[in-house]
Tab-separated table of C-alpha atoms in Angstrom:
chain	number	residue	atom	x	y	z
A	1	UNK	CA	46.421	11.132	9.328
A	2	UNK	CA	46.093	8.087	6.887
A	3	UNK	CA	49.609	6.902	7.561
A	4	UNK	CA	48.645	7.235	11.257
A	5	UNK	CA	45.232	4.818	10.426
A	6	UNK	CA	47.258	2.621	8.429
A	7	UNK	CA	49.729	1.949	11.334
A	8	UNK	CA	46.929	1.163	13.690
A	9	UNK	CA	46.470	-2.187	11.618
A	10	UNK	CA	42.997	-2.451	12.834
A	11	UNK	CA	41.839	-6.197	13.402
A	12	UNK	CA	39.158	-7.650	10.450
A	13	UNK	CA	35.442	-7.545	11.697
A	14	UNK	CA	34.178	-11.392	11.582
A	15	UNK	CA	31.308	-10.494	9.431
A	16	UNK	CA	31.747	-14.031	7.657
A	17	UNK	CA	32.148	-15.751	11.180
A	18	UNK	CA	29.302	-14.326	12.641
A	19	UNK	CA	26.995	-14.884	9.132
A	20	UNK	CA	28.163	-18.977	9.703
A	21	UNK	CA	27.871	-19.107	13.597
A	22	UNK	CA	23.800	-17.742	12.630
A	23	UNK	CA	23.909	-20.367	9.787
A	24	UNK	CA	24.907	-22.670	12.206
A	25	UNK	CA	22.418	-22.143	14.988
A	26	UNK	CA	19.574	-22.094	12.332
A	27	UNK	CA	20.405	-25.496	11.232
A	28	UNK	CA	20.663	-26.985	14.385
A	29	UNK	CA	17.319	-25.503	16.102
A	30	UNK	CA	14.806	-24.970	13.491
A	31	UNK	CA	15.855	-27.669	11.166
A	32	UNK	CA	11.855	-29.251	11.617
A	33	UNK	CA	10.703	-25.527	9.853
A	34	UNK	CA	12.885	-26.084	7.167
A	35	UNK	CA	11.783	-29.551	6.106
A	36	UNK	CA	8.196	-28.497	6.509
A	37	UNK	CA	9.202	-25.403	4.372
A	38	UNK	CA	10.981	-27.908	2.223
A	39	UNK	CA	7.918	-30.267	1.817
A	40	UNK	CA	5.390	-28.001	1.060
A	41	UNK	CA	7.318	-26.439	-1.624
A	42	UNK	CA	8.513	-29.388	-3.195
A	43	UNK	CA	5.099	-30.523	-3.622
A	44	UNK	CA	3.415	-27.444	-5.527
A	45	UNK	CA	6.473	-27.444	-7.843
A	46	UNK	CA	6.278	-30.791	-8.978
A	47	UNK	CA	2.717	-31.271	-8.679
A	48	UNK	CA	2.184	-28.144	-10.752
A	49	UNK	CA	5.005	-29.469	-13.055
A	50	UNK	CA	3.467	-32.841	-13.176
A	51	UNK	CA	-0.112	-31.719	-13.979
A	52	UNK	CA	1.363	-28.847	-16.745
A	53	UNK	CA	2.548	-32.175	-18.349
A	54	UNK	CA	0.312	-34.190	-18.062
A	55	UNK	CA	-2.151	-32.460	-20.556
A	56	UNK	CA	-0.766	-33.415	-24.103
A	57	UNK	CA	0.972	-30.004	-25.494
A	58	UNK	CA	-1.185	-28.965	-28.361
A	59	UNK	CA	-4.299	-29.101	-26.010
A	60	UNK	CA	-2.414	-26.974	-23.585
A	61	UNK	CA	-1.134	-24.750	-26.102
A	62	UNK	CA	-4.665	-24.208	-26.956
A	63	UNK	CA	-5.733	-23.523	-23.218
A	64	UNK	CA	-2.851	-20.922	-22.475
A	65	UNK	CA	-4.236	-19.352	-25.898
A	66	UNK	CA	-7.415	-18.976	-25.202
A	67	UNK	CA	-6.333	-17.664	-21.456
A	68	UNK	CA	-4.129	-14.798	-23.109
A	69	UNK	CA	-7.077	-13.642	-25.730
A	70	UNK	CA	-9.233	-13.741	-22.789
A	71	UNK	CA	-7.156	-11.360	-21.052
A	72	UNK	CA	-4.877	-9.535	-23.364
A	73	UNK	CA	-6.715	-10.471	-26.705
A	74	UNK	CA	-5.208	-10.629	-30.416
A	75	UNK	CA	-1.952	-9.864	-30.123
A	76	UNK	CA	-0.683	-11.518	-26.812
A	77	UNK	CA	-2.798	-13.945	-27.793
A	78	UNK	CA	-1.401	-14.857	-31.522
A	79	UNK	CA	2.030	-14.511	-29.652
A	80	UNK	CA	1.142	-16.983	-27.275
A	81	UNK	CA	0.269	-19.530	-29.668
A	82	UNK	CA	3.233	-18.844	-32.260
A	83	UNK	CA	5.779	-18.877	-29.115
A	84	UNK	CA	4.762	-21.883	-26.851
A	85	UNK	CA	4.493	-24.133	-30.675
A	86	UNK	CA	8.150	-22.379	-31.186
A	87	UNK	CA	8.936	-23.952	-27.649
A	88	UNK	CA	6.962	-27.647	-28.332
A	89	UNK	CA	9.125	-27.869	-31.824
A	90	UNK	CA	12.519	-27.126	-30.446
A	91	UNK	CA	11.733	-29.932	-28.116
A	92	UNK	CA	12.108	-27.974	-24.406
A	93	UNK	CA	7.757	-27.905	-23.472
A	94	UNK	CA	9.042	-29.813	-20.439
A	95	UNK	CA	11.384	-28.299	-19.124
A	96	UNK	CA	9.296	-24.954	-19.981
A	97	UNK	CA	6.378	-26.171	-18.049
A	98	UNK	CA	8.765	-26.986	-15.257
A	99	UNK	CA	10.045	-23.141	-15.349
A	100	UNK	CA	6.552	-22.232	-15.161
A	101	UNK	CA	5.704	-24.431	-11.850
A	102	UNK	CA	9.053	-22.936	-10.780
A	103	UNK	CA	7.965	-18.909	-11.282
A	104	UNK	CA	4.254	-19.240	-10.424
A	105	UNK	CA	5.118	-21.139	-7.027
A	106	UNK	CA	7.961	-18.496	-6.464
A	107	UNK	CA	5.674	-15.553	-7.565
A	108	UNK	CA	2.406	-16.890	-5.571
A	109	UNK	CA	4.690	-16.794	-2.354
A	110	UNK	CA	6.226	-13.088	-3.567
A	111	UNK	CA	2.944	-11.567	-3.759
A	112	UNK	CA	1.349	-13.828	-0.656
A	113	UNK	CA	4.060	-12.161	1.695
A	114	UNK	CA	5.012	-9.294	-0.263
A	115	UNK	CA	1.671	-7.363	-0.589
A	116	UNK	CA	0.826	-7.920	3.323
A	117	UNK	CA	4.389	-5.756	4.364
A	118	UNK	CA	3.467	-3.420	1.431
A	119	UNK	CA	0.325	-2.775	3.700
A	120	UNK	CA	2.069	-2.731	6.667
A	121	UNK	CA	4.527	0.033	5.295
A	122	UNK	CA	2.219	2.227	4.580
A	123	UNK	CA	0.253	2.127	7.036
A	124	UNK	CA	3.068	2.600	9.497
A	125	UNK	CA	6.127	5.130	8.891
A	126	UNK	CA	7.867	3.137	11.685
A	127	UNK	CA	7.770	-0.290	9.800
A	128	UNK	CA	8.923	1.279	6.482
A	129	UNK	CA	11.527	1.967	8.197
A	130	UNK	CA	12.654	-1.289	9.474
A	131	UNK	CA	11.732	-2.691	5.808
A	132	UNK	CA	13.286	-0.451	3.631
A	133	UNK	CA	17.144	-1.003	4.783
A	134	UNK	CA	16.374	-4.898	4.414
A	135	UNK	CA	14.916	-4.178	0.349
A	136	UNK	CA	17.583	-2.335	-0.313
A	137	UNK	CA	20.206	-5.139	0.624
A	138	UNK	CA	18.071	-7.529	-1.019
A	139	UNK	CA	17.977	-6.151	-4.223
A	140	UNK	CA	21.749	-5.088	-3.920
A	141	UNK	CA	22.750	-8.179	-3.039
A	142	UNK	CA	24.615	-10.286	-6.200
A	143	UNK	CA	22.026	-12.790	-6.555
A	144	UNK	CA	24.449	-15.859	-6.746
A	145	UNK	CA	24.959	-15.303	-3.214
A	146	UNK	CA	21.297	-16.169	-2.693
A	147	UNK	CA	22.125	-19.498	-3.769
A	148	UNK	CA	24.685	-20.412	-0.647
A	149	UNK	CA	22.138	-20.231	2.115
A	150	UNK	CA	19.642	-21.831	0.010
A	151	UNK	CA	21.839	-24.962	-0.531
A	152	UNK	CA	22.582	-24.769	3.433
A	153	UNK	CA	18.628	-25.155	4.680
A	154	UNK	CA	17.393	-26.776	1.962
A	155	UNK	CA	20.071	-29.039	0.062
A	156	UNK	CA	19.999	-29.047	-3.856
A	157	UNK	CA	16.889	-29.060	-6.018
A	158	UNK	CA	14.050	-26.775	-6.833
A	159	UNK	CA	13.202	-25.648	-3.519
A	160	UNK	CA	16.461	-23.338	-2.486
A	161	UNK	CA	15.497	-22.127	-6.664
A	162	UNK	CA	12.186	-21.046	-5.024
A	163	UNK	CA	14.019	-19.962	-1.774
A	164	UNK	CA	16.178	-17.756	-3.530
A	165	UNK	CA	13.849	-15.941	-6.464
A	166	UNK	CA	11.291	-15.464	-3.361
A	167	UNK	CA	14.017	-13.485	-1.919
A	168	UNK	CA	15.030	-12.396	-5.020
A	169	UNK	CA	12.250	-10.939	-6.599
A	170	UNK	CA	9.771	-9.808	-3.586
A	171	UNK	CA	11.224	-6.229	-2.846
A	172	UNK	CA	9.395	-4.704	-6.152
A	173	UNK	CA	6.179	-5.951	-4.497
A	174	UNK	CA	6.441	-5.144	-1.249
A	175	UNK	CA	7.876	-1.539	-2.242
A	176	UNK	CA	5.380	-0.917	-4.867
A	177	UNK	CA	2.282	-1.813	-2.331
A	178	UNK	CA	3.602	0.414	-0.141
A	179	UNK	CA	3.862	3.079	-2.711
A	180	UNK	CA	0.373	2.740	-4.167
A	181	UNK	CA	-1.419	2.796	-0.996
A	182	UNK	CA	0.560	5.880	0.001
A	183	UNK	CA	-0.265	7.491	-3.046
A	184	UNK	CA	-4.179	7.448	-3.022
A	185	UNK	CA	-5.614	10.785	-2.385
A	186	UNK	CA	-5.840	12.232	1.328
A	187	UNK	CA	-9.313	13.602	0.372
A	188	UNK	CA	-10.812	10.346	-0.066
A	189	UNK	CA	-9.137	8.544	2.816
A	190	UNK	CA	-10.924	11.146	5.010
A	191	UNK	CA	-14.303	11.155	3.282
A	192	UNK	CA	-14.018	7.326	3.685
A	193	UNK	CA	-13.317	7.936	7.777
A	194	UNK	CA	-16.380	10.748	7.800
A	195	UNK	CA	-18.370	8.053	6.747
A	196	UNK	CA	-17.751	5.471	9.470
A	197	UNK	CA	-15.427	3.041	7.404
A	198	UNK	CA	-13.505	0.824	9.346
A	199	UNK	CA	-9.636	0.396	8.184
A	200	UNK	CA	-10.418	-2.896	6.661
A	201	UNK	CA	-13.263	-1.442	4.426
A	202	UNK	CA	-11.076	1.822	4.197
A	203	UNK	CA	-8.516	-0.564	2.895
A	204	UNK	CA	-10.231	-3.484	0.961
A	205	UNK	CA	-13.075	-0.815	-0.873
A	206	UNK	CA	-10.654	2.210	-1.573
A	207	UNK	CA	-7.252	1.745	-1.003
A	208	UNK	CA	-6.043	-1.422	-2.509
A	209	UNK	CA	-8.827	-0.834	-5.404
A	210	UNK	CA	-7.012	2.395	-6.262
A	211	UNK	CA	-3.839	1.269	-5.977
A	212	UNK	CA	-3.853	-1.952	-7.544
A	213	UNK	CA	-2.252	-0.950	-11.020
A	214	UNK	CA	0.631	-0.124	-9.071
A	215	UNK	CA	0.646	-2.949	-6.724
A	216	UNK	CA	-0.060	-5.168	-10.302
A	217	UNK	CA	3.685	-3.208	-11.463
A	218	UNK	CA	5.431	-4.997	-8.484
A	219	UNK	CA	3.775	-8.068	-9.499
A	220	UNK	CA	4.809	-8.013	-12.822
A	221	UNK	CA	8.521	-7.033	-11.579
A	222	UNK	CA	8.533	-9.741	-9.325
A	223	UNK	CA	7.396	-12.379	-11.610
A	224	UNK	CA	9.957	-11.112	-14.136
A	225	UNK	CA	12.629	-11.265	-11.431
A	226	UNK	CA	11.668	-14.647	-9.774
A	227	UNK	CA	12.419	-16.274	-13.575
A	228	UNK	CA	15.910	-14.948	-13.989
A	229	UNK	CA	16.707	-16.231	-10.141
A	230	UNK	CA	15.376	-19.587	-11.541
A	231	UNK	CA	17.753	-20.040	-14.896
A	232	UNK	CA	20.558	-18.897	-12.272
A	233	UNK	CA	19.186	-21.309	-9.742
A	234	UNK	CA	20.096	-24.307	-12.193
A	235	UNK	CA	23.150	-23.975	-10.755
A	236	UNK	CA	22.073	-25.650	-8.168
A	237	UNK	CA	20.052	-27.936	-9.727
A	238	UNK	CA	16.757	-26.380	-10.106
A	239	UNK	CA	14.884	-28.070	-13.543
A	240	UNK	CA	13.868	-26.679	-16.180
A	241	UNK	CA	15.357	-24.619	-19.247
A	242	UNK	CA	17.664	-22.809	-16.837
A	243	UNK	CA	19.748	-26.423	-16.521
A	244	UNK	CA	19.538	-26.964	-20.565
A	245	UNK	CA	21.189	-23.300	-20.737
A	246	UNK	CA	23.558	-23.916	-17.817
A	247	UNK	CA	24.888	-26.998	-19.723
A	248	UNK	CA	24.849	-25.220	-22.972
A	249	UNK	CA	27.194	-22.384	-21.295
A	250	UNK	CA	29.514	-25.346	-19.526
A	251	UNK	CA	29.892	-27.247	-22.866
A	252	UNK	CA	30.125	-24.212	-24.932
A	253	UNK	CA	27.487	-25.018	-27.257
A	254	UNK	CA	25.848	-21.926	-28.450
A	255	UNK	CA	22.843	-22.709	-30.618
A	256	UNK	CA	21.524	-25.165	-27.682
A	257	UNK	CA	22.231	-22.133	-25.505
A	258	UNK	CA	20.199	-20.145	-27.763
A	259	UNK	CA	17.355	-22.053	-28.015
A	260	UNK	CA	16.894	-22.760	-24.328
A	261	UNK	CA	16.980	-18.734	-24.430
A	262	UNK	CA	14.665	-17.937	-26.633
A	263	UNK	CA	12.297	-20.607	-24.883
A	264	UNK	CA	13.105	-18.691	-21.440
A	265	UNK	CA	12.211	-15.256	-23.285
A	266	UNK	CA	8.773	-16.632	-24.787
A	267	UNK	CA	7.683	-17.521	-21.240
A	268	UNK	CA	8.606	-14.158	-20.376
A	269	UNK	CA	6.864	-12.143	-22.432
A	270	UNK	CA	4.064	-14.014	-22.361
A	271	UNK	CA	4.307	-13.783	-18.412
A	272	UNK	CA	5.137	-10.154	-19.106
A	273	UNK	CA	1.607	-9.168	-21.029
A	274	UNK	CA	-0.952	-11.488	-19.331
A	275	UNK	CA	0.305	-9.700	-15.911
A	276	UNK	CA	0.281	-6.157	-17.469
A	277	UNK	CA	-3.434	-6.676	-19.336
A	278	UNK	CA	-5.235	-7.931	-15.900
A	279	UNK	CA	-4.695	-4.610	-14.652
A	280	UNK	CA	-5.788	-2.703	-17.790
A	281	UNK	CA	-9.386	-5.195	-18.361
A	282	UNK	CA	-10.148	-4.733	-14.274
A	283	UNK	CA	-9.468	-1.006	-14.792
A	284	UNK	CA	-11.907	-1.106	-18.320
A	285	UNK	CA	-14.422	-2.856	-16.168
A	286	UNK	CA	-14.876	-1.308	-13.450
């Protein structure tokens, strides 16, 4: 039976063709979305970039300090202040800051997008269904081949890096909404709808409430995901520490590579903690 398969010599399916032709007609029809896409993400990321710099380090050092006591006190916040110094002496708080405008404009647009669809999933079986076969060929998806459509729509720069680490890192956050909505108990979804609620109060006043450490899980997922996509995104030349590492790797010079790591792996940690401990004081609080 295989010999008999083999000797049909079945012709190649134009997957690649028909990816390019798609490519093709995007380009030449919604070019206008793209550059307004292109714009308004350019913008944030050096805007946020500039203003991160703009405020001398030690005074910003200070502010990110005080932010992480605030919200995950002693610890997080001694390691903040030990770390980001670490980062100002080695001489990369630039290109660190320009990391940062990189994640937090990636992550803002992750969790802007990816927590409506969470909703949406659970809320209907049908369009978990249509979303689940797309996350799961996202997130299986080598990540370098993010970068090629990127580049196509939206030349080189920072803004296929934010293209790509949206795509990247959004599945955790769309599937974990989904999930935590999902999981809230039946009992008090109907005692909310004996009571009158609406399915925006139902939703705004028990269901996201209850569900937000676990929507806060995706969050912190995606945030952690969205800064590995940007040190790969160098590649194509997104700033920040993810170029000085890049060139470290081309040039074979290890310690530079090292220290451009360890500046990546402050920021996410840091990242890492203040995410997890927002969670933790909201649930403390209420």
């Amino acid at each position: 039976m295989m010999q008999r398969l083999m000797a049909l010599d079945l012709p190649k399916i134009p997957i690649g063709k028909w990816v390019e032709a798609i490519e093709s007609w995007l380009e030449g029809n919604a070019g206008p979305v793209f550059k307004g896409i292109k714009s308004f993400i350019g913008f944030t990321v050096n805007g946020l970039a500039d203003g991160f710099n703009a405020v001398p380090p030690l005074l910003l050092i200070v502010l990110f300090t005080a932010l992480a006591f605030w919200i995950g006190r002693t610890k997080i916040a001694v390691f903040t202040l030990l770390g980001l110094y670490l980062v100002y002496n080695l001489g990369y708080w630039e290109n660190t800051m320009e990391t940062l405008a990189l994640v937090l404009t990636a992550s803002v647009i992750s969790v802007v997008i990816g927590i409506p669809l969470g909703i949406a999933c659970a809320r209907s079986d049908r369009v978990q269904k249509i979303v689940t076969p797309v996350l799961d060929f996202m997130q299986t998806m080598p990540a370098f081949v993010y970068l090629l459509p990127a580049v196509a729509f939206f030349s080189l720069g920072v803004v296929p890096g934010v293209i790509a680490s949206v795509i990247f890192g959004i599945p955790p956050t769309i599937r974990l909404t989904n999930l935590g909505i999902r999981q809230v108990p039946a009992d008090l979804v109907e005692a909310a709808d004996a009571f009158g609620s609406t399915p925006m109060q139902k939703l705004f006043k028990l269901q996201l409430p209850i569900a937000a450490p676990t929507i806060m899980a995706g969050v912190n997922q995606t945030i952690m995901l969205s800064l590995s996509m940007v040190v790969i995104a160098s590649m194509i030349g997104a700033q920040g520490v993810g170029a000085d590492v890049y060139r470290a790797v081309t040039q074979a010079k290890t310690g530079v590579g090292f220290e451009a790591g360890l500046a990546v792996v402050v920021l996410a940690i840091i990242l890492d903690r203040i995410t997890q401990n927002l969670v933790k004081n909201k649930r403390k609080g209420s």
